mmCIF file of C-alpha atoms in Angstrom:
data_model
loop_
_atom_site.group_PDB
_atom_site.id
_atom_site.type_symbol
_atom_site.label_atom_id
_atom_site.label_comp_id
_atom_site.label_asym_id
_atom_site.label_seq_id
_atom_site.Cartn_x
_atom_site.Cartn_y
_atom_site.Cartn_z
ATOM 1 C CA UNK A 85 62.853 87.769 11.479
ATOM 2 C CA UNK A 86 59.722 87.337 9.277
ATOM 3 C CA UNK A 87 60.722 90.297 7.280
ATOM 4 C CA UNK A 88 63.437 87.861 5.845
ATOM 5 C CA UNK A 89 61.736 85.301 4.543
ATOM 6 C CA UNK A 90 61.284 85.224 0.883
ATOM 7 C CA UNK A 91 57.603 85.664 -0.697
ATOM 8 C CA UNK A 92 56.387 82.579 -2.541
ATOM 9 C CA UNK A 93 56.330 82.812 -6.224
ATOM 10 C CA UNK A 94 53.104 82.175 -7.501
ATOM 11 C CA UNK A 95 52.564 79.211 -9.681
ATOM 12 C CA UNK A 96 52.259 81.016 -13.553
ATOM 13 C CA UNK A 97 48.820 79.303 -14.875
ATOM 14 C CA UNK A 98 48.670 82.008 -17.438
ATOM 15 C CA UNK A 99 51.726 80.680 -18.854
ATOM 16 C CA UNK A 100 51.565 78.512 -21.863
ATOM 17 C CA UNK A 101 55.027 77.172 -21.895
ATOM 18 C CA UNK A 102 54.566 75.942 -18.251
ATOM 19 C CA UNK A 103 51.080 74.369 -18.765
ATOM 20 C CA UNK A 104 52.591 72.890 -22.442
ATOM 21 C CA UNK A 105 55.193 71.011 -20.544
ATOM 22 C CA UNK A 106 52.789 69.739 -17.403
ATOM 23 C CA UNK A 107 50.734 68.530 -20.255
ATOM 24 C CA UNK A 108 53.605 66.253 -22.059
ATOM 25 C CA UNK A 109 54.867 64.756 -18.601
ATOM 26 C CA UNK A 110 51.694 63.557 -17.602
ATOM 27 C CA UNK A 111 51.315 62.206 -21.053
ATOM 28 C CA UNK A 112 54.790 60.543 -20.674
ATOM 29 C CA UNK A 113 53.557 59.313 -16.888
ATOM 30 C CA UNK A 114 50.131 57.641 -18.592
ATOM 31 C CA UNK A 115 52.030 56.078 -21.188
ATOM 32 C CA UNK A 116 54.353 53.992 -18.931
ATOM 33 C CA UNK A 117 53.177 50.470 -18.195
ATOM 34 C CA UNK A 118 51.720 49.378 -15.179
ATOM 35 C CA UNK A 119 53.527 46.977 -13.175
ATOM 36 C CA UNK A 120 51.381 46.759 -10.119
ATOM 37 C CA UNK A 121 52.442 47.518 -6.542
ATOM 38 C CA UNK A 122 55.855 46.637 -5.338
ATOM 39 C CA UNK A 123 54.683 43.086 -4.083
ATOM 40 C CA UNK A 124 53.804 42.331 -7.672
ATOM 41 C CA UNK A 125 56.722 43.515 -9.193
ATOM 42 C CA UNK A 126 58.943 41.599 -7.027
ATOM 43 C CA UNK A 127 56.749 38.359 -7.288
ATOM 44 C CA UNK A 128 57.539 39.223 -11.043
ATOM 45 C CA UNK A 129 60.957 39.723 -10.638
ATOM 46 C CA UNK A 130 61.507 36.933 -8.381
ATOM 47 C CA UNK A 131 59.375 34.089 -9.806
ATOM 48 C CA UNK A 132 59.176 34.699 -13.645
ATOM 49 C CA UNK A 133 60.624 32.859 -15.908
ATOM 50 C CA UNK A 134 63.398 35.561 -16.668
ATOM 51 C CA UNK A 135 64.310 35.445 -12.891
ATOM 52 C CA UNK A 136 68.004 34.782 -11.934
ATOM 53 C CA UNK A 137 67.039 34.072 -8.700
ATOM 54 C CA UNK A 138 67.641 30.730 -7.189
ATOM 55 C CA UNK A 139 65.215 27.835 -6.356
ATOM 56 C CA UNK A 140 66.421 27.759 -2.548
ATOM 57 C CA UNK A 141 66.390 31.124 -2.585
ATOM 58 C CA UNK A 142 63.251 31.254 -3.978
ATOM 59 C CA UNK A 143 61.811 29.047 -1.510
ATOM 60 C CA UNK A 144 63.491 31.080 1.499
ATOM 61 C CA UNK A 145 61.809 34.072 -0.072
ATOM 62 C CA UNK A 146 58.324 32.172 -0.177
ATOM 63 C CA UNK A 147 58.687 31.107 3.352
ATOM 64 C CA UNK A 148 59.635 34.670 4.486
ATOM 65 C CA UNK A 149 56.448 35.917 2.521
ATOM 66 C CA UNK A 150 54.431 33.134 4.172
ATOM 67 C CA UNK A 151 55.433 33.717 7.915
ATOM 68 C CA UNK A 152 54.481 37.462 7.177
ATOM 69 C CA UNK A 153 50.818 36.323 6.100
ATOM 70 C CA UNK A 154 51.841 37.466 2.407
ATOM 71 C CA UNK A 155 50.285 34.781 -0.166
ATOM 72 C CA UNK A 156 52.556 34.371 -2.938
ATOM 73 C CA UNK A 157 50.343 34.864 -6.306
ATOM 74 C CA UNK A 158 52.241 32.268 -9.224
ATOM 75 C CA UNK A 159 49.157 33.207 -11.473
ATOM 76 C CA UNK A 160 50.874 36.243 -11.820
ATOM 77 C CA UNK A 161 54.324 34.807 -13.031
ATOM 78 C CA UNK A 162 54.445 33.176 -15.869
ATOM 79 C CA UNK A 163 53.990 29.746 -17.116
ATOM 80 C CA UNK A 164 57.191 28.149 -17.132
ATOM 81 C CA UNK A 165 57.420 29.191 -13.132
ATOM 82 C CA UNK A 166 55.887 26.299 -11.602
ATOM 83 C CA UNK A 167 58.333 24.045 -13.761
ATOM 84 C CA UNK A 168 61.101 26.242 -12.808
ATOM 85 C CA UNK A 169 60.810 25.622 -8.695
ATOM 86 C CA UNK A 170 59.801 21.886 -9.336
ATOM 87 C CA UNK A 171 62.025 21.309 -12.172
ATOM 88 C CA UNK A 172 64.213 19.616 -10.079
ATOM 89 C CA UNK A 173 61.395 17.014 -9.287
ATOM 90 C CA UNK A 174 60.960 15.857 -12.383
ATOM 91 C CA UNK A 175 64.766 14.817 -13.242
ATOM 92 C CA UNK A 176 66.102 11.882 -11.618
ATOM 93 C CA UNK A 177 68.432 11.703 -9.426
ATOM 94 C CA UNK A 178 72.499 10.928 -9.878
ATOM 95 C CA UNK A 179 72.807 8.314 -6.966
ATOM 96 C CA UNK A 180 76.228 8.604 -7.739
ATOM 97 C CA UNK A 181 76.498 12.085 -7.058
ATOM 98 C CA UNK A 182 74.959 12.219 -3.068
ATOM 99 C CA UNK A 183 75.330 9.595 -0.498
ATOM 100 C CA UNK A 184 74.984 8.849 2.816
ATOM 101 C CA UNK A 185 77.882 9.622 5.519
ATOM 102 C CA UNK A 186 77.746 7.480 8.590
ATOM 103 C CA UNK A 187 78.895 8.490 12.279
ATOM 104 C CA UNK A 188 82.358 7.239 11.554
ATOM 105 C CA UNK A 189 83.260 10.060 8.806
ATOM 106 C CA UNK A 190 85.349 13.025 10.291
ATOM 107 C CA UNK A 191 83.515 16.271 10.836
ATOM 108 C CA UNK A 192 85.302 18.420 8.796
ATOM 109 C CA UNK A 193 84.756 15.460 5.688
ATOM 110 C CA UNK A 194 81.027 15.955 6.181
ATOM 111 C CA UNK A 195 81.464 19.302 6.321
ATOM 112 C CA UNK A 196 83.328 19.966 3.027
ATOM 113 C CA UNK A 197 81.155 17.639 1.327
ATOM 114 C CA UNK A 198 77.602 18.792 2.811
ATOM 115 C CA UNK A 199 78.901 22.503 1.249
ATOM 116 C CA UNK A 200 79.275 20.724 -2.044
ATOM 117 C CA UNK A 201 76.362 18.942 -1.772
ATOM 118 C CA UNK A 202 77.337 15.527 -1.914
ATOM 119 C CA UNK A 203 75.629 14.630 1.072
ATOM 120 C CA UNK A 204 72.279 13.178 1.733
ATOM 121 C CA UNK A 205 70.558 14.314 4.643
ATOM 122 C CA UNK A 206 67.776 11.321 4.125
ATOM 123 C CA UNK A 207 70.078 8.673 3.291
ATOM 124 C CA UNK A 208 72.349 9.591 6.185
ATOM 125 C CA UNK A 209 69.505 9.332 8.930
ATOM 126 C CA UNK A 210 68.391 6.248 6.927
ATOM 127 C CA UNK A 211 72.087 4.499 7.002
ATOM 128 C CA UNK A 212 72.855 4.912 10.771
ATOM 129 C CA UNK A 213 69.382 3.791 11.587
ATOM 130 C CA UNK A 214 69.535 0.748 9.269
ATOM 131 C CA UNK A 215 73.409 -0.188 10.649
ATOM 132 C CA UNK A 216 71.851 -0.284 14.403
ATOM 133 C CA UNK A 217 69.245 -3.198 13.888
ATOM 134 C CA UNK A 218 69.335 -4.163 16.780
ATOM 135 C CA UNK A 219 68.832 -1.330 19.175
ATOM 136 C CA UNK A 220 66.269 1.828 18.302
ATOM 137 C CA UNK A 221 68.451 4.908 17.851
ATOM 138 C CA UNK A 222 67.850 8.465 19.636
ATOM 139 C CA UNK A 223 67.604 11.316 18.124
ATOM 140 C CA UNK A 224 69.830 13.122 20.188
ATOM 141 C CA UNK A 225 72.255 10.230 18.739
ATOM 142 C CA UNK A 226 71.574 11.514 14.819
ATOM 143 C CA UNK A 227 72.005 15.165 15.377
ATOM 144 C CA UNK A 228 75.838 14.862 15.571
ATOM 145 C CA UNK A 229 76.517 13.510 12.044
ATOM 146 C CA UNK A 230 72.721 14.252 10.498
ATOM 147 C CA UNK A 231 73.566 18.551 11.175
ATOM 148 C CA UNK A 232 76.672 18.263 9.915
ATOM 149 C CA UNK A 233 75.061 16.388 6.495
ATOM 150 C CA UNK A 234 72.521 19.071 6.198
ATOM 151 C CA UNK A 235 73.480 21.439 3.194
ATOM 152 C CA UNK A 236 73.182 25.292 4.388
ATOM 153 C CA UNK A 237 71.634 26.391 1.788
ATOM 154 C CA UNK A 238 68.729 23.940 2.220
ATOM 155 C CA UNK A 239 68.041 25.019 5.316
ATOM 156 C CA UNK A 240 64.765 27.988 5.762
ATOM 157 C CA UNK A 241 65.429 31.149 7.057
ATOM 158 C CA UNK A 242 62.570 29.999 10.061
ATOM 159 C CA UNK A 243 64.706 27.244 10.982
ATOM 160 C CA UNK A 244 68.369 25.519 11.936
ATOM 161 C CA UNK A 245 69.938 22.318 11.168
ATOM 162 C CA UNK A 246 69.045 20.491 14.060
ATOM 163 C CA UNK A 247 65.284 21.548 13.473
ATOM 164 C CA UNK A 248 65.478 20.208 10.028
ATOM 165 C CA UNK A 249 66.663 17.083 10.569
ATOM 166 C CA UNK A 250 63.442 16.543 13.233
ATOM 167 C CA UNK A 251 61.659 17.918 9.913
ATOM 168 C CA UNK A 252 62.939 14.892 8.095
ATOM 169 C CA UNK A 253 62.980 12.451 10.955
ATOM 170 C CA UNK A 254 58.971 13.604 10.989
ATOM 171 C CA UNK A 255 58.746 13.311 7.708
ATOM 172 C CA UNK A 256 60.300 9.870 7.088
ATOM 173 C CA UNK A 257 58.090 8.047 9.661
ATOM 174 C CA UNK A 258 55.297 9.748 8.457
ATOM 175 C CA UNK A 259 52.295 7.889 6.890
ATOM 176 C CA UNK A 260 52.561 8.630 2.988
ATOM 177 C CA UNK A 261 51.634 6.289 0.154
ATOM 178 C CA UNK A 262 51.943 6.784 -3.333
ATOM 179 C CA UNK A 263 51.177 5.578 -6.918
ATOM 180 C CA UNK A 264 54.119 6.861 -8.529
ATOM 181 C CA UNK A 265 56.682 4.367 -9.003
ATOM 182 C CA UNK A 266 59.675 7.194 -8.654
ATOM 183 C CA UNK A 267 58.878 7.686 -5.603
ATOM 184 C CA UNK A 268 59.113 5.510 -2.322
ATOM 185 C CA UNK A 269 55.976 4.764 0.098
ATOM 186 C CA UNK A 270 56.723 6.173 3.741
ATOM 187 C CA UNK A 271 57.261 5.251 6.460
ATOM 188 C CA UNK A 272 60.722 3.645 5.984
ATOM 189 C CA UNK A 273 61.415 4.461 9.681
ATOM 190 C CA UNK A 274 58.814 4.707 12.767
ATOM 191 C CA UNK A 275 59.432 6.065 16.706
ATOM 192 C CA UNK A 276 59.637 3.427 19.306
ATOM 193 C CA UNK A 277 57.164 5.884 21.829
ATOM 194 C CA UNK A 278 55.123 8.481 19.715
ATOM 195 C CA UNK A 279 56.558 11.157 22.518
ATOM 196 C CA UNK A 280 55.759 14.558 22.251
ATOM 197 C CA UNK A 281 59.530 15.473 22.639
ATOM 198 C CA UNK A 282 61.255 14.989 19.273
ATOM 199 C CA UNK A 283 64.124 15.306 20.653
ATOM 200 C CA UNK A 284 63.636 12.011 23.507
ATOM 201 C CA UNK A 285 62.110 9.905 20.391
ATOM 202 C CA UNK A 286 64.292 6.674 19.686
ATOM 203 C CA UNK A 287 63.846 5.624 15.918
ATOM 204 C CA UNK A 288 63.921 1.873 14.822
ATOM 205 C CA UNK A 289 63.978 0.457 10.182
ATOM 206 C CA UNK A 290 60.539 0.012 9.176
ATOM 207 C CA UNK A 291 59.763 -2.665 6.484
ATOM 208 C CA UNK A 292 62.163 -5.246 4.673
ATOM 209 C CA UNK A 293 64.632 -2.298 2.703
ATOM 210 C CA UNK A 294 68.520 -2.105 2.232
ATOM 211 C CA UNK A 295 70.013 1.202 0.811
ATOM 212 C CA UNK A 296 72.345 -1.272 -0.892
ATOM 213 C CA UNK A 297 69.576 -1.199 -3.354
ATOM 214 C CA UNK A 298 70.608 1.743 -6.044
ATOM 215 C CA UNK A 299 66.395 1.736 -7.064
ATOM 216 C CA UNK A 300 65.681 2.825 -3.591
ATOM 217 C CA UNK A 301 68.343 5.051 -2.955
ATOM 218 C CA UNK A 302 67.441 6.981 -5.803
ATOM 219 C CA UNK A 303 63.724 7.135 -4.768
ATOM 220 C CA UNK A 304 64.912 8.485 -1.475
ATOM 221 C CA UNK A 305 66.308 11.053 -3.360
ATOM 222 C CA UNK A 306 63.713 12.339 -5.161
ATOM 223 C CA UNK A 307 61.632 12.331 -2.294
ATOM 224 C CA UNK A 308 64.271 14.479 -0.294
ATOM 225 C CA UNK A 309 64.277 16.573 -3.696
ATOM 226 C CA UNK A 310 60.790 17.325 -2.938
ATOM 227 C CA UNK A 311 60.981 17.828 0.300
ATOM 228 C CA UNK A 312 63.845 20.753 0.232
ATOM 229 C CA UNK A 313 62.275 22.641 -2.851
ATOM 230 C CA UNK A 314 59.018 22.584 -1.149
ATOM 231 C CA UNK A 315 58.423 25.214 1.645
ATOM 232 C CA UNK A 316 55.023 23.483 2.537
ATOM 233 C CA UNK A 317 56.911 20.865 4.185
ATOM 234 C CA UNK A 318 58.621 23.554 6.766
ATOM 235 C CA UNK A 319 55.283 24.872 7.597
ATOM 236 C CA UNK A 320 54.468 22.550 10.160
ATOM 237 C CA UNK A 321 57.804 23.446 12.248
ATOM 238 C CA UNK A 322 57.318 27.046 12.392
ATOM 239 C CA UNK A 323 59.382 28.637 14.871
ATOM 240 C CA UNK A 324 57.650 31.132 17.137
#
């Protein structure tokens, strides 16, 4: 059987034509630019300016990278990136645009318009809390209307709906004072029991505010602005 396998041809190094042309293609290999390994070229790709990439799913990508114990390295995109993510920051707000749905609204309403993004997850929780004065409301009670107001594409790859609106919930009765005067001091909303279950927390208006008031509403925005486009604020709900 050996007898029929082929002798290898010896590589010609005596020929001139063959070491000519190994000479030009590693010239042609030295002269191409270097773009780094493949995480930097897709940071590149993904976070430069000249990315078409969205901001969501820019963040999904960032909180992918994150759960994987890959930092994410902006000095190496360019300039303009950090205004491109938190662009949307910076704008205000249409209050006209996104409102709040209360429990009331049929599901498939919520639905349509959480796709089109006409719905405010924040100024939903914040309207059926603020219509029950008089009794605390459980969270068990919000997740019916609140996961329906939650726009998919908001939501992290780490996470569901019903996780982030605890995220929010968490978020909104947090402790969190500012100087900027586009943006509204927390909490607006606190927990009857501090319980360890989110889900057995009952959730009561904090303060003397009315989302009747278009200044606040659009503060509420901005704030929930923030808190979609950043992935540091899914960090602390990380699911195992």
């Amino acid at each position: 059987m050996s007898e029929n396998i082929p002798w290898a041809t010896p590589y010609p190094w005596d020929n001139p034509t063959m070491e000519e042309a190994q000479r030009r293609a590693n010239q042609k290999l030295r002269k191409r630019p270097f773009v780094g390994s493949g995480l930097t070229a897709l940071q590149k790709s993904s976070f430069g300016s000249g990315s078409t990439m969205g901001v969501v799913a820019q963040n999904l990508l960032r909180n992918l990278l994150h759960e994987h114990s890959v930092e994410v390295d902006v000095g190496t995109a360019e300039s303009t990136t950090v205004d491109k993510i938190y662009g949307s920051m910076v704008a205000a707000p249409d209050v006209h645009t996104k409102s709040a749905v209360g429990v009331e609204t049929n599901d498939s309403e919520i639905l349509k318009r959480a796709k089109a993004g006409e719905v405010s997850l924040f100024l939903t929780i914040l309207k059926i809390i603020s219509d029950s004065p008089a009794s605390p409301v459980a969270t068990k009670a919000l997740f019916k209307t609140c996961c329906l107001a939650v726009r998919p594409g908001d939501v992290p790859g780490s996470m569901d709906a019903k996780e982030m609106v605890m995220a929010a919930l968490q978020f909104l009765s947090g402790d969190c004072s500012t100087n900027s005067d586009d943006l509204v001091a927390l909490p607006l909303i606190r927990p009857v029991q501090e319980l360890a279950d989110l889900e057995r927390r009952t959730f009561h208006m904090y303060g003397d505010w009315s989302l009747l008031d278009e200044d606040l509403r659009e503060k509420v925005l901005r704030l929930e602005q923030i808190f979609v486009s950043s992935p540091s604020s899914w960090k602390w709900l990380k699911r195992e």
